[in-house]
C-alpha positions as protocol buffer text, in pm:
chain_id: "A"
residue {
  index: 1
  type: MET
  ca { x: -3564 y: -2126 z: 4196 }
}
residue {
  index: 2
  type: PRO
  ca { x: -3625 y: -2208 z: 4546 }
}
residue {
  index: 3
  type: GLU
  ca { x: -3565 y: -1980 z: 4844 }
}
residue {
  index: 4
  type: MET
  ca { x: -3205 y: -1870 z: 4879 }
}
residue {
  index: 5
  type: SER
  ca { x: -3005 y: -1858 z: 5189 }
}
residue {
  index: 6
  type: VAL
  ca { x: -2645 y: -1730 z: 5206 }
}
residue {
  index: 7
  type: THR
  ca { x: -2396 y: -1953 z: 5427 }
}
residue {
  index: 8
  type: ARG
  ca { x: -2006 y: -1942 z: 5485 }
}
residue {
  index: 9
  type: THR
  ca { x: -1892 y: -2324 z: 5533 }
}
residue {
  index: 10
  type: ASP
  ca { x: -1594 y: -2538 z: 5489 }
}
residue {
  index: 11
  type: VAL
  ca { x: -1508 y: -2764 z: 5199 }
}
residue {
  index: 12
  type: ALA
  ca { x: -1658 y: -3076 z: 5355 }
}
residue {
  index: 13
  type: GLU
  ca { x: -2018 y: -2937 z: 5382 }
}
residue {
  index: 14
  type: ALA
  ca { x: -2008 y: -2749 z: 5048 }
}
residue {
  index: 15
  type: ARG
  ca { x: -1939 y: -3098 z: 4906 }
}
residue {
  index: 16
  type: ALA
  ca { x: -2215 y: -3257 z: 5121 }
}
residue {
  index: 17
  type: ARG
  ca { x: -2456 y: -2999 z: 4987 }
}
residue {
  index: 18
  type: LEU
  ca { x: -2354 y: -3030 z: 4621 }
}
residue {
  index: 19
  type: ALA
  ca { x: -2450 y: -3415 z: 4645 }
}
residue {
  index: 20
  type: GLU
  ca { x: -2782 y: -3354 z: 4847 }
}
residue {
  index: 21
  type: ASP
  ca { x: -2947 y: -3024 z: 4783 }
}
residue {
  index: 22
  type: PRO
  ca { x: -3171 y: -2960 z: 4480 }
}
residue {
  index: 23
  type: PHE
  ca { x: -2999 y: -2647 z: 4374 }
}
residue {
  index: 24
  type: VAL
  ca { x: -2709 y: -2506 z: 4534 }
}
residue {
  index: 25
  type: LEU
  ca { x: -2439 y: -2217 z: 4455 }
}
residue {
  index: 26
  type: VAL
  ca { x: -2098 y: -2252 z: 4576 }
}
residue {
  index: 27
  type: ILE
  ca { x: -1839 y: -1962 z: 4565 }
}
residue {
  index: 28
  type: VAL
  ca { x: -1497 y: -2105 z: 4666 }
}
residue {
  index: 29
  type: GLU
  ca { x: -1217 y: -1813 z: 4725 }
}
residue {
  index: 30
  type: LEU
  ca { x: -866 y: -1926 z: 4703 }
}
residue {
  index: 31
  type: PRO
  ca { x: -570 y: -1726 z: 4848 }
}
residue {
  index: 32
  type: GLU
  ca { x: -379 y: -1545 z: 4589 }
}
residue {
  index: 33
  type: GLU
  ca { x: -55 y: -1690 z: 4709 }
}
residue {
  index: 34
  type: GLN
  ca { x: -202 y: -2053 z: 4738 }
}
residue {
  index: 35
  type: GLN
  ca { x: -120 y: -2266 z: 4439 }
}
residue {
  index: 36
  type: PRO
  ca { x: -304 y: -2603 z: 4471 }
}
residue {
  index: 37
  type: GLU
  ca { x: -209 y: -2906 z: 4266 }
}
residue {
  index: 38
  type: SER
  ca { x: -385 y: -3026 z: 3958 }
}
residue {
  index: 39
  type: GLY
  ca { x: -717 y: -3149 z: 4038 }
}
residue {
  index: 40
  type: ALA
  ca { x: -698 y: -3092 z: 4403 }
}
residue {
  index: 41
  type: VAL
  ca { x: -983 y: -2848 z: 4440 }
}
residue {
  index: 42
  type: ALA
  ca { x: -1216 y: -3055 z: 4209 }
}
residue {
  index: 43
  type: GLU
  ca { x: -1156 y: -3366 z: 4389 }
}
residue {
  index: 44
  type: GLN
  ca { x: -1221 y: -3179 z: 4744 }
}
residue {
  index: 45
  type: LEU
  ca { x: -1544 y: -3071 z: 4582 }
}
residue {
  index: 46
  type: GLY
  ca { x: -1638 y: -3423 z: 4488 }
}
residue {
  index: 47
  type: PHE
  ca { x: -1582 y: -3365 z: 4114 }
}
residue {
  index: 48
  type: ASP
  ca { x: -1371 y: -3593 z: 3885 }
}
residue {
  index: 49
  type: PRO
  ca { x: -1008 y: -3471 z: 3926 }
}
residue {
  index: 50
  type: GLU
  ca { x: -911 y: -3586 z: 3591 }
}
residue {
  index: 51
  type: THR
  ca { x: -1144 y: -3397 z: 3378 }
}
residue {
  index: 52
  type: LEU
  ca { x: -1151 y: -3091 z: 3602 }
}
residue {
  index: 53
  type: ASP
  ca { x: -800 y: -3082 z: 3686 }
}
residue {
  index: 54
  type: TRP
  ca { x: -776 y: -2708 z: 3577 }
}
residue {
  index: 55
  type: LEU
  ca { x: -1031 y: -2601 z: 3829 }
}
residue {
  index: 56
  type: GLY
  ca { x: -874 y: -2365 z: 4069 }
}
residue {
  index: 57
  type: THR
  ca { x: -520 y: -2341 z: 3917 }
}
residue {
  index: 58
  type: ALA
  ca { x: -351 y: -2035 z: 3823 }
}
residue {
  index: 59
  type: ASP
  ca { x: -271 y: -1902 z: 3462 }
}
residue {
  index: 60
  type: GLU
  ca { x: -559 y: -2104 z: 3312 }
}
residue {
  index: 61
  type: PRO
  ca { x: -653 y: -1975 z: 2967 }
}
residue {
  index: 62
  type: ALA
  ca { x: -1020 y: -1916 z: 2867 }
}
residue {
  index: 63
  type: ARG
  ca { x: -1201 y: -2242 z: 2847 }
}
residue {
  index: 64
  type: ALA
  ca { x: -1543 y: -2375 z: 2737 }
}
residue {
  index: 65
  type: GLU
  ca { x: -1636 y: -2723 z: 2741 }
}
residue {
  index: 66
  type: PHE
  ca { x: -1929 y: -2977 z: 2805 }
}
residue {
  index: 67
  type: LEU
  ca { x: -1814 y: -3298 z: 3003 }
}
residue {
  index: 68
  type: GLY
  ca { x: -2107 y: -3511 z: 3000 }
}
residue {
  index: 69
  type: ASP
  ca { x: -2340 y: -3409 z: 3265 }
}
residue {
  index: 70
  type: ARG
  ca { x: -2170 y: -3098 z: 3338 }
}
residue {
  index: 71
  type: ALA
  ca { x: -1984 y: -2804 z: 3174 }
}
residue {
  index: 72
  type: GLY
  ca { x: -1668 y: -2609 z: 3283 }
}
residue {
  index: 73
  type: PHE
  ca { x: -1589 y: -2243 z: 3192 }
}
residue {
  index: 74
  type: VAL
  ca { x: -1281 y: -2003 z: 3254 }
}
residue {
  index: 75
  type: VAL
  ca { x: -1424 y: -1669 z: 3233 }
}
residue {
  index: 76
  type: PRO
  ca { x: -1253 y: -1350 z: 3204 }
}
residue {
  index: 77
  type: VAL
  ca { x: -1343 y: -1058 z: 3423 }
}
residue {
  index: 78
  type: VAL
  ca { x: -1241 y: -708 z: 3438 }
}
residue {
  index: 79
  type: GLN
  ca { x: -1135 y: -604 z: 3793 }
}
residue {
  index: 80
  type: GLY
  ca { x: -1028 y: -243 z: 3816 }
}
residue {
  index: 81
  type: GLU
  ca { x: -743 y: -205 z: 3564 }
}
residue {
  index: 82
  type: GLU
  ca { x: -674 y: -582 z: 3555 }
}
residue {
  index: 83
  type: VAL
  ca { x: -829 y: -891 z: 3403 }
}
residue {
  index: 84
  type: VAL
  ca { x: -872 y: -1190 z: 3633 }
}
residue {
  index: 85
  type: TYR
  ca { x: -1019 y: -1528 z: 3550 }
}
residue {
  index: 86
  type: ILE
  ca { x: -1281 y: -1714 z: 3733 }
}
residue {
  index: 87
  type: HIS
  ca { x: -1348 y: -2095 z: 3703 }
}
residue {
  index: 88
  type: VAL
  ca { x: -1707 y: -2225 z: 3673 }
}
residue {
  index: 89
  type: VAL
  ca { x: -1846 y: -2561 z: 3681 }
}
residue {
  index: 90
  type: VAL
  ca { x: -2230 y: -2608 z: 3618 }
}
residue {
  index: 91
  type: THR
  ca { x: -2448 y: -2904 z: 3645 }
}
residue {
  index: 92
  type: GLU
  ca { x: -2841 y: -2927 z: 3628 }
}
residue {
  index: 93
  type: ARG
  ca { x: -2823 y: -2870 z: 4025 }
}
residue {
  index: 94
  type: SER
  ca { x: -2543 y: -2681 z: 4111 }
}
residue {
  index: 95
  type: LEU
  ca { x: -2320 y: -2402 z: 3999 }
}
residue {
  index: 96
  type: THR
  ca { x: -1959 y: -2397 z: 4152 }
}
residue {
  index: 97
  type: VAL
  ca { x: -1733 y: -2083 z: 4111 }
}
residue {
  index: 98
  type: VAL
  ca { x: -1378 y: -2097 z: 4197 }
}
residue {
  index: 99
  type: HIS
  ca { x: -1167 y: -1766 z: 4214 }
}
residue {
  index: 100
  type: ARG
  ca { x: -845 y: -1641 z: 4356 }
}
residue {
  index: 101
  type: GLY
  ca { x: -846 y: -1343 z: 4600 }
}
residue {
  index: 102
  type: VAL
  ca { x: -1130 y: -1097 z: 4603 }
}
residue {
  index: 103
  type: ALA
  ca { x: -1357 y: -1116 z: 4303 }
}
residue {
  index: 104
  type: GLY
  ca { x: -1625 y: -879 z: 4300 }
}
residue {
  index: 105
  type: LEU
  ca { x: -1819 y: -1045 z: 4035 }
}
residue {
  index: 106
  type: ALA
  ca { x: -1858 y: -1382 z: 4225 }
}
residue {
  index: 107
  type: THR
  ca { x: -1990 y: -1195 z: 4538 }
}
residue {
  index: 108
  type: ALA
  ca { x: -2218 y: -975 z: 4346 }
}
residue {
  index: 109
  type: LEU
  ca { x: -2386 y: -1282 z: 4172 }
}
residue {
  index: 110
  type: THR
  ca { x: -2584 y: -1366 z: 4497 }
}
residue {
  index: 111
  type: GLY
  ca { x: -2728 y: -1036 z: 4459 }
}
residue {
  index: 112
  type: SER
  ca { x: -2845 y: -1072 z: 4112 }
}
residue {
  index: 113
  type: LEU
  ca { x: -3003 y: -1385 z: 4201 }
}
residue {
  index: 114
  type: VAL
  ca { x: -3223 y: -1216 z: 4443 }
}
residue {
  index: 115
  type: HIS
  ca { x: -3385 y: -1000 z: 4190 }
}
residue {
  index: 116
  type: GLU
  ca { x: -3378 y: -1191 z: 3881 }
}
residue {
  index: 117
  type: ARG
  ca { x: -3464 y: -1557 z: 4035 }
}
residue {
  index: 118
  type: PRO
  ca { x: -3346 y: -1769 z: 3748 }
}
residue {
  index: 119
  type: PRO
  ca { x: -3534 y: -2095 z: 3715 }
}
residue {
  index: 120
  type: ASP
  ca { x: -3213 y: -2348 z: 3705 }
}
residue {
  index: 121
  type: SER
  ca { x: -2849 y: -2330 z: 3730 }
}
residue {
  index: 122
  type: VAL
  ca { x: -2822 y: -2294 z: 3347 }
}
residue {
  index: 123
  type: ALA
  ca { x: -2971 y: -1953 z: 3383 }
}
residue {
  index: 124
  type: VAL
  ca { x: -2774 y: -1862 z: 3668 }
}
residue {
  index: 125
  type: LEU
  ca { x: -2453 y: -1964 z: 3451 }
}
residue {
  index: 126
  type: PHE
  ca { x: -2590 y: -1713 z: 3181 }
}
residue {
  index: 127
  type: ILE
  ca { x: -2653 y: -1442 z: 3423 }
}
residue {
  index: 128
  type: LEU
  ca { x: -2267 y: -1471 z: 3546 }
}
residue {
  index: 129
  type: LEU
  ca { x: -2151 y: -1480 z: 3193 }
}
residue {
  index: 130
  type: GLY
  ca { x: -2360 y: -1172 z: 3102 }
}
residue {
  index: 131
  type: ASP
  ca { x: -2213 y: -1012 z: 3410 }
}
residue {
  index: 132
  type: ALA
  ca { x: -1859 y: -1084 z: 3312 }
}
residue {
  index: 133
  type: LEU
  ca { x: -1924 y: -920 z: 2967 }
}
residue {
  index: 134
  type: GLY
  ca { x: -2076 y: -606 z: 3142 }
}
residue {
  index: 135
  type: THR
  ca { x: -1737 y: -567 z: 3309 }
}
residue {
  index: 136
  type: PHE
  ca { x: -1565 y: -554 z: 2953 }
}
residue {
  index: 137
  type: ARG
  ca { x: -1838 y: -340 z: 2815 }
}
residue {
  index: 138
  type: ARG
  ca { x: -1811 y: -81 z: 3127 }
}
residue {
  index: 139
  type: ALA
  ca { x: -1432 y: -74 z: 3086 }
}
residue {
  index: 140
  type: ALA
  ca { x: -1426 y: -26 z: 2716 }
}
residue {
  index: 141
  type: VAL
  ca { x: -1700 y: 266 z: 2741 }
}
residue {
  index: 142
  type: ARG
  ca { x: -1512 y: 428 z: 3023 }
}
residue {
  index: 143
  type: ALA
  ca { x: -1170 y: 438 z: 2815 }
}
residue {
  index: 144
  type: LEU
  ca { x: -1368 y: 539 z: 2506 }
}
residue {
  index: 145
  type: LEU
  ca { x: -1505 y: 837 z: 2668 }
}
residue {
  index: 146
  type: GLU
  ca { x: -1165 y: 912 z: 2821 }
}
residue {
  index: 147
  type: SER
  ca { x: -985 y: 891 z: 2495 }
}
residue {
  index: 148
  type: GLU
  ca { x: -1264 y: 1108 z: 2338 }
}
residue {
  index: 149
  type: GLU
  ca { x: -1188 y: 1390 z: 2613 }
}
residue {
  index: 150
  type: LEU
  ca { x: -812 y: 1356 z: 2559 }
}
residue {
  index: 151
  type: GLU
  ca { x: -873 y: 1400 z: 2180 }
}
residue {
  index: 152
  type: ASP
  ca { x: -1076 y: 1722 z: 2235 }
}
residue {
  index: 153
  type: ASP
  ca { x: -820 y: 1860 z: 2495 }
}
residue {
  index: 154
  type: MET
  ca { x: -559 y: 1818 z: 2237 }
}
residue {
  index: 155
  type: PHE
  ca { x: -713 y: 2113 z: 2037 }
}
residue {
  index: 156
  type: GLU
  ca { x: -673 y: 2337 z: 2317 }
}
residue {
  index: 157
  type: GLY
  ca { x: -313 y: 2257 z: 2389 }
}
residue {
  index: 158
  type: ARG
  ca { x: -59 y: 1969 z: 2333 }
}
residue {
  index: 159
  type: ARG
  ca { x: 96 y: 1814 z: 2639 }
}
residue {
  index: 160
  type: PRO
  ca { x: 315 y: 1517 z: 2678 }
}
residue {
  index: 161
  type: GLU
  ca { x: 121 y: 1341 z: 2948 }
}
residue {
  index: 162
  type: GLN
  ca { x: -137 y: 1339 z: 2691 }
}
residue {
  index: 163
  type: VAL
  ca { x: 52 y: 1103 z: 2451 }
}
residue {
  index: 164
  type: TYR
  ca { x: 138 y: 885 z: 2766 }
}
residue {
  index: 165
  type: ARG
  ca { x: -212 y: 832 z: 2857 }
}
residue {
  index: 166
  type: LEU
  ca { x: -332 y: 761 z: 2506 }
}
residue {
  index: 167
  type: ALA
  ca { x: -64 y: 493 z: 2496 }
}
residue {
  index: 168
  type: GLN
  ca { x: -198 y: 366 z: 2827 }
}
residue {
  index: 169
  type: LEU
  ca { x: -567 y: 366 z: 2692 }
}
residue {
  index: 170
  type: ARG
  ca { x: -442 y: 178 z: 2379 }
}
residue {
  index: 171
  type: ARG
  ca { x: -260 y: -80 z: 2567 }
}
residue {
  index: 172
  type: HIS
  ca { x: -563 y: -132 z: 2780 }
}
residue {
  index: 173
  type: SER
  ca { x: -789 y: -175 z: 2479 }
}
residue {
  index: 174
  type: ALA
  ca { x: -557 y: -429 z: 2336 }
}
residue {
  index: 175
  type: ARG
  ca { x: -549 y: -629 z: 2664 }
}
residue {
  index: 176
  type: LEU
  ca { x: -944 y: -612 z: 2671 }
}
residue {
  index: 177
  type: HIS
  ca { x: -938 y: -758 z: 2301 }
}
residue {
  index: 178
  type: HIS
  ca { x: -668 y: -1002 z: 2380 }
}
residue {
  index: 179
  type: PHE
  ca { x: -851 y: -1162 z: 2694 }
}
residue {
  index: 180
  type: LEU
  ca { x: -1196 y: -1144 z: 2574 }
}
residue {
  index: 181
  type: ARG
  ca { x: -1166 y: -1256 z: 2210 }
}
residue {
  index: 182
  type: PRO
  ca { x: -1033 y: -1615 z: 2289 }
}
residue {
  index: 183
  type: PHE
  ca { x: -1295 y: -1658 z: 2522 }
}
residue {
  index: 184
  type: LEU
  ca { x: -1596 y: -1595 z: 2297 }
}
residue {
  index: 185
  type: GLU
  ca { x: -1440 y: -1792 z: 2030 }
}
residue {
  index: 186
  type: VAL
  ca { x: -1435 y: -2110 z: 2260 }
}
residue {
  index: 187
  type: THR
  ca { x: -1772 y: -2031 z: 2400 }
}
residue {
  index: 188
  type: ASP
  ca { x: -1953 y: -1966 z: 2063 }
}
residue {
  index: 189
  type: GLU
  ca { x: -1809 y: -2280 z: 1939 }
}
residue {
  index: 190
  type: VAL
  ca { x: -1920 y: -2492 z: 2206 }
}
residue {
  index: 191
  type: LEU
  ca { x: -2267 y: -2324 z: 2221 }
}
residue {
  index: 192
  type: SER
  ca { x: -2314 y: -2345 z: 1875 }
}
residue {
  index: 193
  type: ARG
  ca { x: -2252 y: -2703 z: 1869 }
}
residue {
  index: 194
  type: ARG
  ca { x: -2506 y: -2729 z: 2157 }
}
residue {
  index: 195
  type: MET
  ca { x: -2779 y: -2531 z: 1961 }
}
residue {
  index: 196
  type: MET
  ca { x: -2764 y: -2801 z: 1684 }
}
residue {
  index: 197
  type: SER
  ca { x: -2901 y: -3057 z: 1930 }
}
residue {
  index: 198
  type: ARG
  ca { x: -3286 y: -3105 z: 1918 }
}
residue {
  index: 199
  type: ASN
  ca { x: -3296 y: -3192 z: 2280 }
}
residue {
  index: 200
  type: MET
  ca { x: -3202 y: -2844 z: 2382 }
}
residue {
  index: 201
  type: PRO
  ca { x: -3502 y: -2654 z: 2514 }
}
residue {
  index: 202
  type: LYS
  ca { x: -3608 y: -2323 z: 2364 }
}
residue {
  index: 203
  type: GLU
  ca { x: -3567 y: -2124 z: 2659 }
}
residue {
  index: 204
  type: ARG
  ca { x: -3187 y: -2235 z: 2676 }
}
residue {
  index: 205
  type: GLN
  ca { x: -3168 y: -2155 z: 2299 }
}
residue {
  index: 206
  type: ARG
  ca { x: -3300 y: -1797 z: 2362 }
}
residue {
  index: 207
  type: LEU
  ca { x: -3016 y: -1771 z: 2655 }
}
residue {
  index: 208
  type: VAL
  ca { x: -2760 y: -1873 z: 2412 }
}
residue {
  index: 209
  type: ARG
  ca { x: -2885 y: -1616 z: 2147 }
}
residue {
  index: 210
  type: GLU
  ca { x: -2892 y: -1346 z: 2400 }
}
residue {
  index: 211
  type: PHE
  ca { x: -2548 y: -1400 z: 2513 }
}
residue {
  index: 212
  type: GLN
  ca { x: -2412 y: -1446 z: 2176 }
}
residue {
  index: 213
  type: THR
  ca { x: -2570 y: -1097 z: 2084 }
}
residue {
  index: 214
  type: GLY
  ca { x: -2436 y: -961 z: 2379 }
}
residue {
  index: 215
  type: SER
  ca { x: -2102 y: -1076 z: 2309 }
}
residue {
  index: 216
  type: ARG
  ca { x: -2094 y: -929 z: 1982 }
}
residue {
  index: 217
  type: MET
  ca { x: -2185 y: -570 z: 2092 }
}
residue {
  index: 218
  type: VAL
  ca { x: -1910 y: -586 z: 2366 }
}
residue {
  index: 219
  type: LEU
  ca { x: -1667 y: -685 z: 2096 }
}
residue {
  index: 220
  type: ALA
  ca { x: -1775 y: -401 z: 1873 }
}
residue {
  index: 221
  type: ASP
  ca { x: -1735 y: -147 z: 2164 }
}
residue {
  index: 222
  type: ILE
  ca { x: -1369 y: -276 z: 2255 }
}
residue {
  index: 223
  type: GLU
  ca { x: -1309 y: -248 z: 1867 }
}
residue {
  index: 224
  type: SER
  ca { x: -1437 y: 116 z: 1877 }
}
residue {
  index: 225
  type: LEU
  ca { x: -1198 y: 183 z: 2158 }
}
residue {
  index: 226
  type: GLN
  ca { x: -908 y: 72 z: 1948 }
}
residue {
  index: 227
  type: GLU
  ca { x: -1019 y: 296 z: 1651 }
}
residue {
  index: 228
  type: ALA
  ca { x: -1065 y: 596 z: 1891 }
}
residue {
  index: 229
  type: THR
  ca { x: -707 y: 574 z: 2041 }
}
residue {
  index: 230
  type: ARG
  ca { x: -569 y: 506 z: 1693 }
}
residue {
  index: 231
  type: ARG
  ca { x: -772 y: 819 z: 1573 }
}
residue {
  index: 232
  type: ALA
  ca { x: -670 y: 1015 z: 1880 }
}
residue {
  index: 233
  type: PHE
  ca { x: -303 y: 953 z: 1793 }
}
residue {
  index: 234
  type: ALA
  ca { x: -335 y: 1047 z: 1443 }
}
residue {
  index: 235
  type: SER
  ca { x: -491 y: 1376 z: 1557 }
}
residue {
  index: 236
  type: TYR
  ca { x: -204 y: 1452 z: 1802 }
}
residue {
  index: 237
  type: SER
  ca { x: 51 y: 1364 z: 1516 }
}
residue {
  index: 238
  type: SER
  ca { x: -134 y: 1589 z: 1280 }
}
residue {
  index: 239
  type: LEU
  ca { x: -160 y: 1879 z: 1520 }
}
residue {
  index: 240
  type: ILE
  ca { x: 236 y: 1864 z: 1580 }
}
residue {
  index: 241
  type: ALA
  ca { x: 297 y: 1826 z: 1204 }
}
residue {
  index: 242
  type: GLY
  ca { x: 98 y: 2159 z: 1164 }
}
residue {
  index: 243
  type: GLU
  ca { x: 272 y: 2324 z: 1412 }
}
residue {
  index: 244
  type: GLN
  ca { x: 633 y: 2229 z: 1280 }
}
residue {
  index: 245
  type: ASN
  ca { x: 490 y: 2337 z: 931 }
}
residue {
  index: 246
  type: GLY
  ca { x: 424 y: 2691 z: 1076 }
}
residue {
  index: 247
  type: VAL
  ca { x: 749 y: 2700 z: 1243 }
}
residue {
  index: 248
  type: ILE
  ca { x: 945 y: 2630 z: 919 }
}
residue {
  index: 249
  type: ASN
  ca { x: 743 y: 2875 z: 754 }
}
residue {
  index: 250
  type: ARG
  ca { x: 856 y: 3138 z: 983 }
}
residue {
  index: 251
  type: LEU
  ca { x: 1208 y: 3043 z: 944 }
}
residue {
  index: 252
  type: ALA
  ca { x: 1171 y: 3053 z: 567 }
}
residue {
  index: 253
  type: ILE
  ca { x: 1035 y: 3416 z: 592 }
}
residue {
  index: 254
  type: VAL
  ca { x: 1312 y: 3515 z: 813 }
}
residue {
  index: 255
  type: SER
  ca { x: 1567 y: 3367 z: 597 }
}
residue {
  index: 256
  type: VAL
  ca { x: 1413 y: 3551 z: 301 }
}
residue {
  index: 257
  type: VAL
  ca { x: 1439 y: 3886 z: 470 }
}
residue {
  index: 258
  type: PHE
  ca { x: 1801 y: 3859 z: 571 }
}
residue {
  index: 259
  type: LEU
  ca { x: 1930 y: 3675 z: 274 }
}
residue {
  index: 260
  type: PRO
  ca { x: 1997 y: 3992 z: 90 }
}
residue {
  index: 261
  type: LEU
  ca { x: 2171 y: 4147 z: 383 }
}
residue {
  index: 262
  type: SER
  ca { x: 2387 y: 3843 z: 396 }
}
residue {
  index: 263
  type: PHE
  ca { x: 2466 y: 3880 z: 31 }
}
residue {
  index: 264
  type: ILE
  ca { x: 2541 y: 4244 z: 44 }
}
residue {
  index: 265
  type: THR
  ca { x: 2770 y: 4206 z: 351 }
}
residue {
  index: 266
  type: GLY
  ca { x: 2959 y: 3932 z: 166 }
}
residue {
  index: 267
  type: PHE
  ca { x: 2966 y: 4164 z: -167 }
}
residue {
  index: 268
  type: PHE
  ca { x: 3117 y: 4451 z: -6 }
}
residue {
  index: 269
  type: GLY
  ca { x: 3353 y: 4261 z: 231 }
}
residue {
  index: 270
  type: MET
  ca { x: 3535 y: 4167 z: -79 }
}
residue {
  index: 271
  type: ASN
  ca { x: 3847 y: 4352 z: -173 }
}
residue {
  index: 272
  type: PHE
  ca { x: 3869 y: 4401 z: -568 }
}
residue {
  index: 273
  type: THR
  ca { x: 3936 y: 4699 z: -791 }
}
residue {
  index: 274
  type: PHE
  ca { x: 3568 y: 4811 z: -842 }
}
residue {
  index: 275
  type: LEU
  ca { x: 3495 y: 4873 z: -483 }
}
residue {
  index: 276
  type: THR
  ca { x: 3848 y: 5034 z: -417 }
}
residue {
  index: 277
  type: ASP
  ca { x: 3840 y: 5258 z: -708 }
}
residue {
  index: 278
  type: LYS
  ca { x: 3472 y: 5349 z: -815 }
}
residue {
  index: 279
  type: LEU
  ca { x: 3310 y: 5362 z: -465 }
}
residue {
  index: 280
  type: GLU
  ca { x: 3491 y: 5664 z: -321 }
}
residue {
  index: 281
  type: THR
  ca { x: 3223 y: 5830 z: -141 }
}
residue {
  index: 282
  type: ARG
  ca { x: 3041 y: 5723 z: 188 }
}
residue {
  index: 283
  type: ASP
  ca { x: 2695 y: 5842 z: -4 }
}
residue {
  index: 284
  type: GLU
  ca { x: 2766 y: 5569 z: -269 }
}
residue {
  index: 285
  type: PHE
  ca { x: 2840 y: 5301 z: -29 }
}
residue {
  index: 286
  type: TRP
  ca { x: 2502 y: 5380 z: 185 }
}
residue {
  index: 287
  type: LEU
  ca { x: 2301 y: 5419 z: -139 }
}
residue {
  index: 288
  type: LEU
  ca { x: 2404 y: 5065 z: -271 }
}
residue {
  index: 289
  type: ALA
  ca { x: 2415 y: 4897 z: 72 }
}
residue {
  index: 290
  type: VAL
  ca { x: 2110 y: 5023 z: 226 }
}
residue {
  index: 291
  type: GLY
  ca { x: 1900 y: 5119 z: -61 }
}
residue {
  index: 292
  type: LEU
  ca { x: 1958 y: 4769 z: -205 }
}
residue {
  index: 293
  type: GLN
  ca { x: 1872 y: 4602 z: 129 }
}
residue {
  index: 294
  type: GLY
  ca { x: 1531 y: 4817 z: 170 }
}
residue {
  index: 295
  type: LEU
  ca { x: 1444 y: 4746 z: -197 }
}
residue {
  index: 296
  type: VAL
  ca { x: 1471 y: 4363 z: -161 }
}
residue {
  index: 297
  type: LEU
  ca { x: 1303 y: 4392 z: 169 }
}
residue {
  index: 298
  type: CYS
  ca { x: 1013 y: 4579 z: 39 }
}
residue {
  index: 299
  type: VAL
  ca { x: 974 y: 4353 z: -255 }
}
residue {
  index: 300
  type: SER
  ca { x: 998 y: 4048 z: -41 }
}
residue {
  index: 301
  type: LEU
  ca { x: 729 y: 4190 z: 198 }
}
residue {
  index: 302
  type: TYR
  ca { x: 505 y: 4289 z: -96 }
}
residue {
  index: 303
  type: MET
  ca { x: 527 y: 3920 z: -226 }
}
residue {
  index: 304
  type: LEU
  ca { x: 434 y: 3786 z: 101 }
}
residue {
  index: 305
  type: HIS
  ca { x: 137 y: 3996 z: 112 }
}
residue {
  index: 306
  type: ARG
  ca { x: 16 y: 3936 z: -218 }
}
residue {
  index: 307
  type: THR
  ca { x: 65 y: 3542 z: -165 }
}
residue {
  index: 308
  type: ARG
  ca { x: -117 y: 3583 z: 177 }
}
residue {
  index: 309
  type: ILE
  ca { x: 134 y: 3382 z: 359 }
}
residue {
  index: 310
  type: TRP
  ca { x: 108 y: 3639 z: 654 }
}
residue {
  index: 311
  type: ARG
  ca { x: -286 y: 3566 z: 686 }
}
residue {
  index: 312
  type: ARG
  ca { x: -232 y: 3194 z: 683 }
}
residue {
  index: 313
  type: LEU
  ca { x: 20 y: 3222 z: 948 }
}
residue {
  index: 314
  type: ARG
  ca { x: -236 y: 3418 z: 1173 }
}
residue {
  index: 315
  type: GLU
  ca { x: -507 y: 3184 z: 1106 }
}
residue {
  index: 316
  type: ASP
  ca { x: -268 y: 2890 z: 1209 }
}
residue {
  index: 317
  type: ASP
  ca { x: -197 y: 3091 z: 1545 }
}
């Protein structure tokens, strides 16, 4: 690659350099509120506005296509918590990147060229695609570590904000998969078709294979994140279910203890002949009422001890 110089210029000079220089990298930054007409950006840069009518337009889905002597890509990039698209047009002598607002990946591309010094524009393209995959990988790994930390914290104590954050991470993993999967499918289809050509140089075939391997690894990281969030939700549900089972067991024990008392209260509250004629003294009343309650309570505690329910409750605590 020839010596690199960075210059801020207008569209007219960029178009002239695209037509004359042996190699040029053009990064076009469009205002976020500006919505150019279809093909306007391509026409200003000297490209065919009919074949590149999508260049610079908002809400353009993932794209990868060869157009004779050039190729066009719409590449998803993770920027903070959002996913944005950058538009790329590559020829044998130039690489044009169009993005809306501030795009850190496009700006950092010039720094990568200084250190890696790729031989041609196609190699620069694969550096850009690799950096785009890197943003997805870093986002997935960062979210994966956070979900694992949340799962560990759940065993110390459950809090509602943990569920809310897990829901956010699960949605984030779904968004990463939603934006990356279509791009990898269209890119893999186009690159695989080009790999079948005998005229494709071996160096470019190597770049394609490295990109495909890296894309599969990033997709696996995102799927691992999805599985981790599902596992964390399952762990939270299991812990809550265990706590509820403990509460139900305690309520059952209290019911067993007080059930005889309720029976005795109801029994002696009845007004029939046996109670009025046979139980004539206070001692007989206390013997039946308190004695029967104490007997049932002792039997209940003995049964609980024999079945080791108390020990299981303490272990759950």
